[in-house]
Coordinates of C-alpha atoms in Angstrom, one line a residue:
M1 CA 136.9 76.6 93.3
N2 CA 135.0 76.9 90.2
R3 CA 132.1 74.6 90.8
S4 CA 132.1 72.9 87.2
L5 CA 135.1 71.2 88.5
I6 CA 135.0 67.7 88.0
V7 CA 137.2 65.6 89.7
R8 CA 138.0 61.9 89.0
T9 CA 141.0 60.1 90.2
R10 CA 143.7 58.3 88.3
L11 CA 147.3 57.7 87.6
I12 CA 149.6 59.4 85.3
S13 CA 151.9 58.4 83.3
D14 CA 155.2 58.1 85.5
V15 CA 153.1 56.3 88.3
L16 CA 156.1 54.2 90.7
L17 CA 154.5 53.0 93.9
T18 CA 151.7 52.0 95.7
S19 CA 151.7 54.5 98.5
A20 CA 150.9 55.3 102.1
V21 CA 151.2 58.1 103.0
L22 CA 149.6 61.2 101.8
W23 CA 145.8 59.6 100.8
Q24 CA 146.8 56.6 103.7
V25 CA 146.0 54.2 100.7
V26 CA 144.5 50.8 102.0
S27 CA 145.3 47.5 99.7
S28 CA 142.3 46.0 98.6
Y29 CA 144.6 43.5 98.0
P30 CA 143.1 39.9 99.8
T31 CA 146.0 40.2 102.4
Y32 CA 144.1 43.1 103.6
Q33 CA 140.6 40.9 102.9
Q34 CA 141.1 38.5 105.0
Q35 CA 141.4 40.7 107.6
I36 CA 137.7 41.1 108.2
P37 CA 135.4 38.5 108.4
N38 CA 133.5 37.6 104.9
G39 CA 136.0 41.2 103.4
D40 CA 136.0 39.3 99.6
S41 CA 132.3 38.9 99.2
V42 CA 130.5 42.0 100.7
P43 CA 128.4 43.5 98.2
H44 CA 127.8 46.5 95.9
P45 CA 125.2 48.5 96.8
C46 CA 123.8 49.0 93.2
K47 CA 125.0 46.0 91.0
P48 CA 123.7 43.3 90.9
N49 CA 126.3 39.6 91.4
T50 CA 129.3 42.4 92.2
F51 CA 131.3 42.8 95.1
W52 CA 133.3 45.7 96.5
A53 CA 136.3 44.8 96.1
G54 CA 137.7 47.5 98.8
V55 CA 135.9 47.5 101.4
G56 CA 137.3 50.2 103.3
H57 CA 137.9 52.1 100.5
Q58 CA 135.4 54.9 98.9
N59 CA 137.1 53.4 95.0
D60 CA 135.1 49.7 95.4
Q61 CA 137.9 48.3 93.0
G62 CA 140.2 50.0 96.2
S63 CA 142.9 52.6 96.7
G64 CA 142.5 56.0 96.8
E65 CA 140.3 57.8 99.4
R66 CA 139.3 55.7 102.5
N67 CA 135.1 55.3 104.0
A68 CA 134.4 55.7 107.2
F69 CA 135.2 52.1 108.2
G70 CA 139.0 51.9 106.7
R71 CA 139.9 55.0 108.5
D72 CA 138.5 52.8 111.8
F73 CA 140.5 50.2 110.5
E74 CA 143.6 51.9 110.1
R75 CA 143.2 53.3 113.6
E76 CA 142.6 50.0 114.9
G77 CA 146.0 48.8 113.5
K78 CA 144.7 46.9 110.0
I79 CA 142.9 44.3 112.3
W80 CA 139.5 42.5 113.1
T81 CA 138.9 43.9 117.0
Q82 CA 136.3 43.4 119.2
S83 CA 136.1 47.5 119.3
L84 CA 135.9 47.7 115.3
C85 CA 133.7 45.0 115.5
H86 CA 131.2 46.6 117.5
L87 CA 131.9 50.6 115.8
D88 CA 128.7 51.3 113.7
S89 CA 131.0 53.1 110.9
D90 CA 128.7 54.8 108.4
G91 CA 126.4 55.6 111.4
D92 CA 123.6 53.7 110.1
G93 CA 122.2 52.2 113.0
L94 CA 123.9 48.3 112.8
T95 CA 127.6 47.5 113.9
N96 CA 130.2 46.6 112.1
G97 CA 129.9 43.1 112.7
Q98 CA 126.6 42.4 112.0
E99 CA 127.1 44.1 108.8
L100 CA 130.0 41.6 108.1
G101 CA 128.1 38.6 109.1
D102 CA 130.0 38.6 112.1
P103 CA 127.7 40.1 114.9
E104 CA 128.6 38.1 118.1
C105 CA 132.5 40.1 117.4
V106 CA 133.9 36.3 117.7
W107 CA 135.2 36.2 113.8
T108 CA 138.9 35.3 114.1
P109 CA 141.3 35.2 110.5
N110 CA 141.1 31.8 108.6
T111 CA 137.8 30.6 110.3
L112 CA 134.5 31.0 108.3
P113 CA 131.9 34.2 109.4
S114 CA 129.2 33.1 111.7
R115 CA 126.9 34.4 108.8
Q116 CA 127.9 35.2 104.8
V117 CA 124.7 36.0 103.9
G118 CA 122.8 39.4 104.2
L119 CA 125.9 41.0 104.1
S120 CA 126.2 44.7 103.8
N121 CA 129.2 47.3 103.8
P122 CA 130.2 48.8 106.8
G123 CA 131.5 52.0 105.1
I124 CA 127.7 52.5 103.0
C125 CA 125.2 53.8 104.9
D126 CA 122.0 52.3 104.2
P127 CA 119.3 52.2 103.0
W128 CA 122.4 53.8 100.8
D129 CA 120.0 55.5 98.6
S130 CA 117.6 56.8 101.4
P131 CA 117.2 60.1 101.7
V132 CA 118.8 60.1 105.1
C133 CA 122.3 58.4 103.8
F134 CA 121.9 60.9 100.7
S135 CA 122.2 63.3 102.4
N136 CA 125.4 62.1 105.2
N137 CA 128.1 64.5 104.7
I138 CA 131.4 62.2 104.5
T139 CA 134.7 62.9 105.0
S140 CA 136.4 63.2 101.2
V141 CA 138.1 65.4 98.8
K142 CA 136.4 64.2 96.3
Y143 CA 133.0 64.3 97.2
Q144 CA 130.7 66.0 100.2
T145 CA 128.2 63.7 100.2
Q146 CA 127.1 60.6 100.4
E147 CA 124.6 61.0 97.1
E148 CA 127.7 62.5 94.8
W149 CA 129.6 60.1 96.2
M150 CA 127.0 56.5 95.5
R151 CA 125.8 58.0 92.3
D152 CA 129.1 58.0 91.1
M153 CA 129.8 54.5 92.2
C154 CA 126.5 53.9 90.7
R155 CA 128.1 55.2 87.1
A156 CA 130.6 53.5 87.0
G157 CA 130.5 50.3 83.4
P158 CA 131.1 50.2 80.3
L159 CA 133.0 53.0 78.6
L160 CA 129.8 54.9 77.2
C161 CA 130.9 57.4 74.4
P162 CA 129.1 58.5 71.8
G163 CA 129.7 57.4 68.5
L164 CA 131.0 54.4 69.3
N165 CA 129.1 52.4 67.5
E166 CA 129.0 54.5 63.7
S167 CA 130.1 52.6 60.4
D168 CA 133.3 55.1 60.2
V169 CA 134.5 54.3 63.3
H170 CA 136.8 51.1 63.8
Q171 CA 138.3 49.5 66.3
V172 CA 141.8 47.5 67.3
A173 CA 143.6 45.9 70.3
L174 CA 147.3 46.4 71.4
T175 CA 147.3 43.4 73.8
I176 CA 150.9 42.4 75.1
D177 CA 152.1 39.5 73.8
N178 CA 149.3 36.3 75.2
G179 CA 150.7 34.4 78.0
T180 CA 153.4 37.3 79.5
Q181 CA 154.7 36.1 82.3
V182 CA 154.3 38.7 85.7
P183 CA 157.0 39.2 87.5
F184 CA 157.5 38.0 91.1
M185 CA 158.4 41.6 92.1
D186 CA 156.5 43.2 94.0
K187 CA 156.1 46.2 91.4
T188 CA 156.8 45.8 87.9
Y189 CA 156.7 48.2 84.5
Y190 CA 156.6 45.9 81.2
C191 CA 155.7 47.5 77.7
Q192 CA 154.9 46.5 74.9
I193 CA 155.7 49.0 71.7
F194 CA 153.2 48.6 68.4
D195 CA 153.0 49.6 64.7
L196 CA 149.6 50.7 64.4
E197 CA 149.4 51.0 61.4
S198 CA 150.3 47.2 61.0
H199 CA 147.3 46.4 63.2
M200 CA 144.6 48.3 60.6
T201 CA 142.4 47.2 58.6
I202 CA 143.2 49.9 55.9
P203 CA 146.5 52.2 56.8
G204 CA 145.1 56.0 56.5
N205 CA 144.6 59.7 58.1
Y206 CA 142.9 58.6 61.0
Q207 CA 141.6 60.4 64.6
I208 CA 141.7 58.6 67.9
I209 CA 138.3 59.1 69.6
A210 CA 138.1 56.7 72.9
V211 CA 140.3 54.3 74.1
E212 CA 139.3 51.9 76.8
P213 CA 141.2 48.8 78.7
V214 CA 141.6 45.5 78.0
I215 CA 141.6 43.7 81.2
D216 CA 143.2 39.8 81.4
N217 CA 144.4 39.6 84.9
A218 CA 143.0 42.4 87.2
Q219 CA 144.2 40.5 90.7
V220 CA 148.0 42.5 89.5
L221 CA 147.4 45.1 87.2
H222 CA 147.7 48.5 88.6
H223 CA 147.4 50.2 85.3
I224 CA 147.6 50.8 81.7
A225 CA 149.9 54.0 80.1
L226 CA 149.4 54.7 76.3
F227 CA 151.6 56.8 74.3
G228 CA 152.3 57.6 71.2
C229 CA 155.6 57.3 70.1
D230 CA 158.5 58.4 67.0
D231 CA 158.3 57.2 63.7
V232 CA 162.1 56.3 64.6
Q233 CA 161.2 53.9 67.4
P234 CA 160.7 50.5 66.4
A235 CA 158.3 47.6 67.8
S236 CA 159.4 45.7 70.2
P237 CA 159.4 41.9 69.6
A238 CA 157.9 41.3 72.2
P239 CA 157.4 42.5 76.3
F240 CA 160.0 44.0 77.8
D241 CA 161.1 45.1 81.2
C242 CA 160.6 49.1 80.5
G243 CA 160.9 51.7 83.7
V244 CA 159.0 54.9 84.4
F245 CA 159.1 55.4 80.2
P246 CA 158.9 52.8 77.8
S247 CA 161.9 54.7 76.0
I248 CA 163.3 57.7 75.1
S249 CA 161.4 57.7 71.5
C250 CA 157.8 57.0 73.7
H251 CA 157.2 59.9 75.3
T252 CA 153.5 61.5 74.9
F253 CA 151.3 60.3 77.3
I254 CA 148.0 60.3 74.8
T255 CA 146.2 58.3 78.6
I256 CA 145.7 55.9 81.6
W257 CA 143.6 53.6 82.4
T258 CA 143.4 52.7 86.7
I259 CA 140.9 50.7 88.6
G260 CA 137.6 51.5 88.3
S261 CA 138.1 54.2 85.3
P262 CA 136.5 52.1 81.8
G263 CA 138.7 54.3 80.0
D264 CA 138.4 57.9 77.8
C265 CA 136.2 59.3 75.3
F266 CA 137.4 62.3 74.5
H267 CA 135.9 65.5 74.3
P268 CA 133.6 64.5 71.1
D269 CA 135.4 67.6 68.9
T270 CA 138.2 66.6 69.2
G271 CA 140.7 63.6 68.5
I272 CA 144.8 62.5 68.5
S273 CA 145.3 62.1 65.0
V274 CA 146.9 58.5 64.0
G275 CA 147.9 57.2 61.0
S276 CA 149.6 59.1 57.7
G277 CA 148.7 62.4 59.3
G278 CA 149.9 61.5 62.6
F279 CA 151.4 59.0 65.0
T280 CA 151.9 55.4 63.8
K281 CA 154.0 54.1 67.0
F282 CA 152.7 53.1 70.4
A283 CA 153.9 51.7 73.3
V284 CA 151.5 49.8 76.2
Q285 CA 152.6 49.8 80.0
L286 CA 151.3 47.9 82.2
F287 CA 152.1 48.7 85.8
W288 CA 152.1 45.1 88.2
N289 CA 151.5 44.9 91.4
N290 CA 152.6 41.0 92.8
P291 CA 152.7 42.2 96.7
S292 CA 152.3 38.2 97.8
G293 CA 156.1 37.5 95.4
R294 CA 153.5 34.7 93.0
D295 CA 155.9 33.3 90.4
D296 CA 152.7 32.0 88.2
L297 CA 150.9 34.7 87.0
L298 CA 150.0 36.0 83.1
D299 CA 148.3 38.8 81.7
S300 CA 148.2 40.2 78.3
S301 CA 146.1 43.4 79.4
G302 CA 146.4 46.1 77.0
V303 CA 144.4 49.3 75.1
K304 CA 141.4 48.9 72.6
I305 CA 141.4 52.0 70.7
Y306 CA 139.2 53.9 68.7
Y307 CA 139.8 55.6 65.8
T308 CA 137.3 57.4 63.0
E309 CA 138.1 58.4 59.5
K310 CA 135.7 61.1 60.3
R311 CA 137.9 63.7 61.4
R312 CA 136.6 66.6 64.0
P313 CA 137.7 69.6 64.2
Y314 CA 140.1 70.0 66.3
E315 CA 142.9 68.0 67.0
L316 CA 144.4 67.6 70.8
G317 CA 147.3 69.2 72.3
L318 CA 149.5 68.7 75.8
L319 CA 151.1 71.7 77.6
K320 CA 153.6 71.7 80.8
I321 CA 153.4 74.4 82.8
G322 CA 155.7 74.6 86.1
H323 CA 159.0 75.2 88.2
E324 CA 162.3 74.1 87.3
S325 CA 165.7 73.7 88.5
F326 CA 164.6 73.9 92.8
L327 CA 166.1 72.4 95.2
V328 CA 164.0 71.5 98.2
P329 CA 165.6 71.5 101.7
P330 CA 165.8 69.1 104.5
N331 CA 163.7 69.2 107.9
H332 CA 161.5 71.2 106.7
P333 CA 156.5 70.5 107.2
A334 CA 156.2 72.7 103.9
V335 CA 158.3 74.7 101.5
S336 CA 156.9 75.8 98.4
F337 CA 158.0 76.8 95.5
K338 CA 155.6 79.2 92.8
S339 CA 156.1 79.3 89.5
T340 CA 154.2 82.2 87.5
C341 CA 153.2 81.7 83.3
T342 CA 153.3 85.7 83.7
S343 CA 150.5 87.6 81.2
V344 CA 153.1 88.7 78.4
C345 CA 154.2 85.1 78.3
T346 CA 150.7 83.5 77.7
K347 CA 150.1 86.5 75.2
S348 CA 153.4 85.4 73.6
L349 CA 151.6 81.3 73.7
F350 CA 148.8 81.3 72.5
N351 CA 147.0 83.0 69.5
G352 CA 143.4 82.8 70.7
T353 CA 141.7 80.8 72.9
V354 CA 142.3 77.8 74.2
Y355 CA 140.0 74.8 75.5
V356 CA 141.1 72.9 78.9
T357 CA 139.3 69.7 78.7
M358 CA 141.6 67.8 81.4
A359 CA 144.3 68.9 83.9
W360 CA 146.8 67.1 86.3
N361 CA 149.7 68.4 88.9
H362 CA 152.6 66.1 88.7
M363 CA 155.7 65.7 91.4
H364 CA 157.1 63.0 93.9
Y365 CA 157.5 61.4 97.1
I366 CA 157.5 64.6 98.8
G367 CA 155.1 66.4 97.4
K368 CA 152.4 67.7 99.8
Q369 CA 150.5 70.0 97.9
M370 CA 149.8 71.3 94.2
Q371 CA 147.5 73.8 92.5
V372 CA 147.3 75.7 89.1
Q373 CA 145.9 79.5 89.0
V374 CA 144.6 81.0 86.2
L375 CA 144.9 84.7 87.0
R376 CA 142.3 87.3 84.9
N377 CA 143.2 90.9 85.0
K378 CA 145.0 90.8 87.9
T379 CA 141.5 90.8 89.9
D380 CA 139.5 86.4 89.1
I381 CA 141.4 83.8 90.1
Q382 CA 140.0 80.8 89.5
Y383 CA 141.8 77.2 90.1
L384 CA 142.7 75.1 87.0
T385 CA 143.4 72.2 89.9
F386 CA 143.5 71.7 93.5
D387 CA 144.8 69.1 95.2
P388 CA 144.7 69.8 99.2
I389 CA 146.4 66.3 99.4
Y390 CA 149.2 65.5 97.0
N391 CA 150.1 61.1 96.7
F392 CA 152.0 60.7 94.1
D393 CA 150.7 57.3 93.6
S394 CA 147.2 58.4 93.1
P395 CA 146.9 62.1 91.7
Q396 CA 144.1 63.5 90.7
I397 CA 142.5 63.9 87.4
H398 CA 140.6 67.1 86.6
V399 CA 137.7 66.9 83.8
F400 CA 136.2 69.9 81.9
Q401 CA 135.1 67.8 79.0
E402 CA 130.9 69.5 79.7
K403 CA 132.2 72.5 79.9
P404 CA 136.7 72.7 79.0
F405 CA 138.2 75.8 81.1
Q406 CA 139.5 78.8 78.7
L407 CA 142.5 80.2 79.4
Y408 CA 142.8 83.7 77.1
P409 CA 146.4 85.2 75.5
G410 CA 147.0 88.0 78.9
D411 CA 145.8 85.4 81.4
E412 CA 148.4 84.7 84.6
I413 CA 149.0 80.5 85.4
I414 CA 150.2 80.2 88.7
T415 CA 151.4 76.9 89.9
T416 CA 152.3 76.4 93.4
C417 CA 154.0 73.5 94.6
I418 CA 154.3 72.4 98.8
Y419 CA 156.3 69.9 99.5
N420 CA 157.2 68.1 103.3
S421 CA 160.5 67.2 103.8
Q422 CA 160.2 66.8 107.6
D423 CA 161.8 63.1 107.9
L424 CA 164.6 63.8 104.8
S425 CA 168.3 64.7 105.9
W426 CA 169.3 65.6 102.5
T427 CA 168.3 68.0 100.3
T428 CA 166.0 67.0 97.6
P429 CA 167.3 68.0 94.2
W430 CA 164.6 68.7 90.8
G431 CA 164.6 65.4 88.6
E432 CA 163.5 63.2 87.2
A433 CA 163.7 60.3 89.5
T434 CA 161.7 59.4 91.9
T435 CA 164.0 60.3 94.5
E436 CA 164.6 64.0 93.2
E437 CA 161.2 65.7 93.0
M438 CA 159.1 67.5 90.2
C439 CA 156.9 70.2 89.9
Y440 CA 154.8 70.3 86.7
G441 CA 150.8 70.8 85.7
F442 CA 149.5 68.9 82.4
L443 CA 146.5 70.4 80.3
V444 CA 145.4 68.7 77.7
Y445 CA 143.2 70.6 75.8
Y446 CA 142.3 72.4 71.9
P447 CA 142.8 73.3 68.9
K448 CA 146.4 72.7 69.3
E449 CA 147.4 75.1 67.3
N450 CA 146.2 77.8 69.7
A451 CA 149.7 76.9 71.6
L452 CA 152.4 77.9 69.7
K453 CA 155.0 75.5 72.3
T454 CA 154.5 73.2 74.6
S455 CA 155.8 74.1 77.4
C456 CA 155.5 77.1 80.2
V457 CA 158.4 76.9 82.6
T458 CA 160.1 79.0 85.1
L459 CA 163.1 78.2 86.6
G460 CA 165.0 79.1 90.1
P461 CA 163.7 82.3 91.6
D462 CA 160.3 82.1 89.7
V463 CA 162.3 83.1 86.1
N464 CA 160.7 82.3 82.6
Y465 CA 162.6 83.7 79.7
C466 CA 158.9 83.9 77.4
D467 CA 159.4 87.5 79.4
N468 CA 161.7 89.6 78.7
S469 CA 160.5 92.4 81.2
T470 CA 162.6 92.9 84.4
F471 CA 162.6 90.6 87.4
H472 CA 162.4 91.9 90.8
G473 CA 164.3 95.1 89.1
C474 CA 166.5 93.3 86.8
S475 CA 166.0 93.3 83.2
D476 CA 166.7 90.6 80.7
L477 CA 168.6 88.0 82.2
Q478 CA 169.0 86.5 79.5
R479 CA 172.0 89.4 78.5
F480 CA 173.7 87.4 80.8
S481 CA 174.4 84.5 78.4
S482 CA 175.9 86.2 75.9
P483 CA 179.8 87.4 75.9
F484 CA 179.7 90.3 73.8
F485 CA 177.1 92.1 76.9
L486 CA 179.3 90.7 80.0
S487 CA 182.5 92.4 77.9
D488 CA 180.9 95.6 78.1
A489 CA 179.5 95.4 81.2
D490 CA 180.5 99.0 83.7
F491 CA 180.5 96.0 86.3
Y492 CA 182.7 93.2 84.9
Q493 CA 185.2 96.5 84.1
D494 CA 185.1 96.9 87.2
I495 CA 185.2 93.5 88.6
L496 CA 188.0 93.5 86.1
H497 CA 190.5 96.0 87.3
N498 CA 189.8 95.7 91.1
C499 CA 189.5 91.7 91.8
R500 CA 192.0 88.9 90.7
T501 CA 191.7 85.2 89.4
F502 CA 192.8 82.2 91.6
S503 CA 194.7 85.1 94.9
P504 CA 194.2 86.1 98.1
C505 CA 191.3 88.9 97.9
V506 CA 191.8 92.2 98.3
E507 CA 190.1 94.9 99.9
E508 CA 189.4 96.1 96.7
C509 CA 188.0 93.9 95.3
T510 CA 185.3 93.4 98.4
N511 CA 184.2 96.8 98.2
T512 CA 183.2 96.3 94.1
I513 CA 181.3 93.4 95.7
V514 CA 179.9 94.6 98.0
Q515 CA 178.6 97.6 96.4
L516 CA 176.9 95.8 93.2
K517 CA 175.0 93.9 96.4
K518 CA 173.9 96.7 97.4
N519 CA 173.1 98.7 94.5
D520 CA 172.8 96.2 91.2
P521 CA 169.1 94.0 91.5
C522 CA 170.9 91.2 89.3
F523 CA 172.9 90.6 92.1
Q524 CA 171.2 90.3 94.9
D525 CA 171.5 86.3 96.2
E526 CA 169.4 84.2 95.5
L527 CA 168.9 85.9 92.0
F528 CA 172.3 86.2 91.1
D529 CA 172.9 82.1 92.0
F530 CA 170.3 81.7 89.4
I531 CA 171.9 84.1 87.4
K532 CA 175.7 82.1 87.5
D533 CA 174.4 78.8 87.7
Q534 CA 172.8 78.8 83.9
M535 CA 174.3 81.3 82.8
L536 CA 177.8 83.0 83.7
N537 CA 179.2 79.2 83.2
T538 CA 178.2 79.3 79.7
N539 CA 180.8 81.1 78.7
P540 CA 184.8 82.2 79.3
I541 CA 183.7 86.2 80.3
G542 CA 181.3 84.8 82.5
Q543 CA 183.4 82.2 84.1
D544 CA 186.5 84.7 84.1
M545 CA 183.9 86.8 86.6
M546 CA 182.7 84.1 88.6
A547 CA 186.4 82.9 89.5
R548 CA 187.2 86.6 90.4
I549 CA 184.3 87.1 92.1
A550 CA 185.6 84.0 94.1
S551 CA 188.3 84.9 95.4
C552 CA 186.7 87.8 97.7
Q553 CA 183.5 85.6 98.6
R554 CA 183.9 84.8 101.8
Q555 CA 184.7 88.8 102.8
V556 CA 181.5 90.1 101.0
D557 CA 179.7 86.7 102.7
S558 CA 181.2 88.4 106.3
V559 CA 180.1 91.4 105.2
F560 CA 176.5 90.3 104.6
N561 CA 176.4 87.9 107.8
I562 CA 176.1 85.0 105.5
S563 CA 177.5 81.6 105.7
R564 CA 178.3 79.1 103.7
N565 CA 177.6 76.0 105.8
T566 CA 174.3 76.3 106.6
R567 CA 172.6 78.2 103.3
T568 CA 170.3 76.2 101.5

């Protein structure tokens, strides 16, 4: 894997729930803090007067991967036991009980531990910056050693972004109405849509260069997303329950904040146009997590946008790659789909080098593993993204700020999605709902004008319309959409002559279809199913052809030993 890849964990736009399925997430809510002694007052090893909120997590604010103590806590049933107390999870010579103020292992919930001072984190080897602890290998997708982990956690703080204090940089806060009540539901999306120009001191043509969170109620705030809206979208007079997307007109993802992130500082050569030359309407989306169902919580969080009149050289763009129109069969531990944005496609898509500054994967809840690879000159393979353990609730953002990942015309971009449907008894279709599935990679890049389209996705058995070359021996699939092509095609004339619609099957029809399936690559099973679903049913001649073939479907299936009851 490309070692320059820097991974940081955040959420993307349609994150819905806090899951414990793939990443084995342990929540840092007070419920779990109360299950260990001094759980709400474990000090941060390198930030004075700061507590490590998620004691069992690698992230100091909670969520994401567990540390060694978090994994032991899970194995003990998420309760404080004698066994857990006597363990030395982080291997620094102190038991978990000694580090958490219960050296005798006698503490029980709702009582005071024997010691409330001199505490340390049972998941972090101490002294945390000693050579011995720094060299400790840890179990993590993101880090290899404690040094990498701690340097990341100790670097967190205010948004550090060059140029924010310059005189030409302005800022505006977009926060939902003061005193907005948090619903007593477990999980809620709330949105408010703003007219940015009405919040600007002087309307004009600007670029966003950074976005910072404005956090009002950290107790329930899980993440904040910012979307750009079409000009036709009116501002909303008040916050509203919005679901996954703020509205049909607010669909352009700008950025997202989640626990532990100081915000987004765009690449120094890039920005996103706002004002008279770009977006004027924005939607702020808050995701609240209120597991205790409290009805007395208020929040007015949002974002602070930094924008400048001193335009940067390049505009940021967003490219979608991946796969659509697929079905995930049930009862399978690993179902794989591959999508190829071919070299032919990238030659027509890119009119110059594309510099990727950020990338992330997107599946839903049965997504198991996902990667985006770049194949160059048919030999050189590089990873653009790789999530060996994918989690819809906490996907990873792969960042290339210091050294953007370069894509060239002629590169092949290969997206692979793997799903675990072992616990399902029904087929999962492709779709936007979280009970359905997706397979997308999103690439933030510059210059925006170097990509002539906003997507390169495939359908069915990895079919991409931008590449009209031969696919599995079947050339120019789109011709099947044309009634003029079909009416003149020899195979249609044979079917028209030998097969009848809505009538008993005749032997000459069966023989005609069998010969087509044996000799014509376009009539092979999966590919022809795709042609039928996506093309033939769009015109009367195609529909007539399918009706004639259907008259002998059972007889043809018996020749090829196909059972329609078990076929997926």
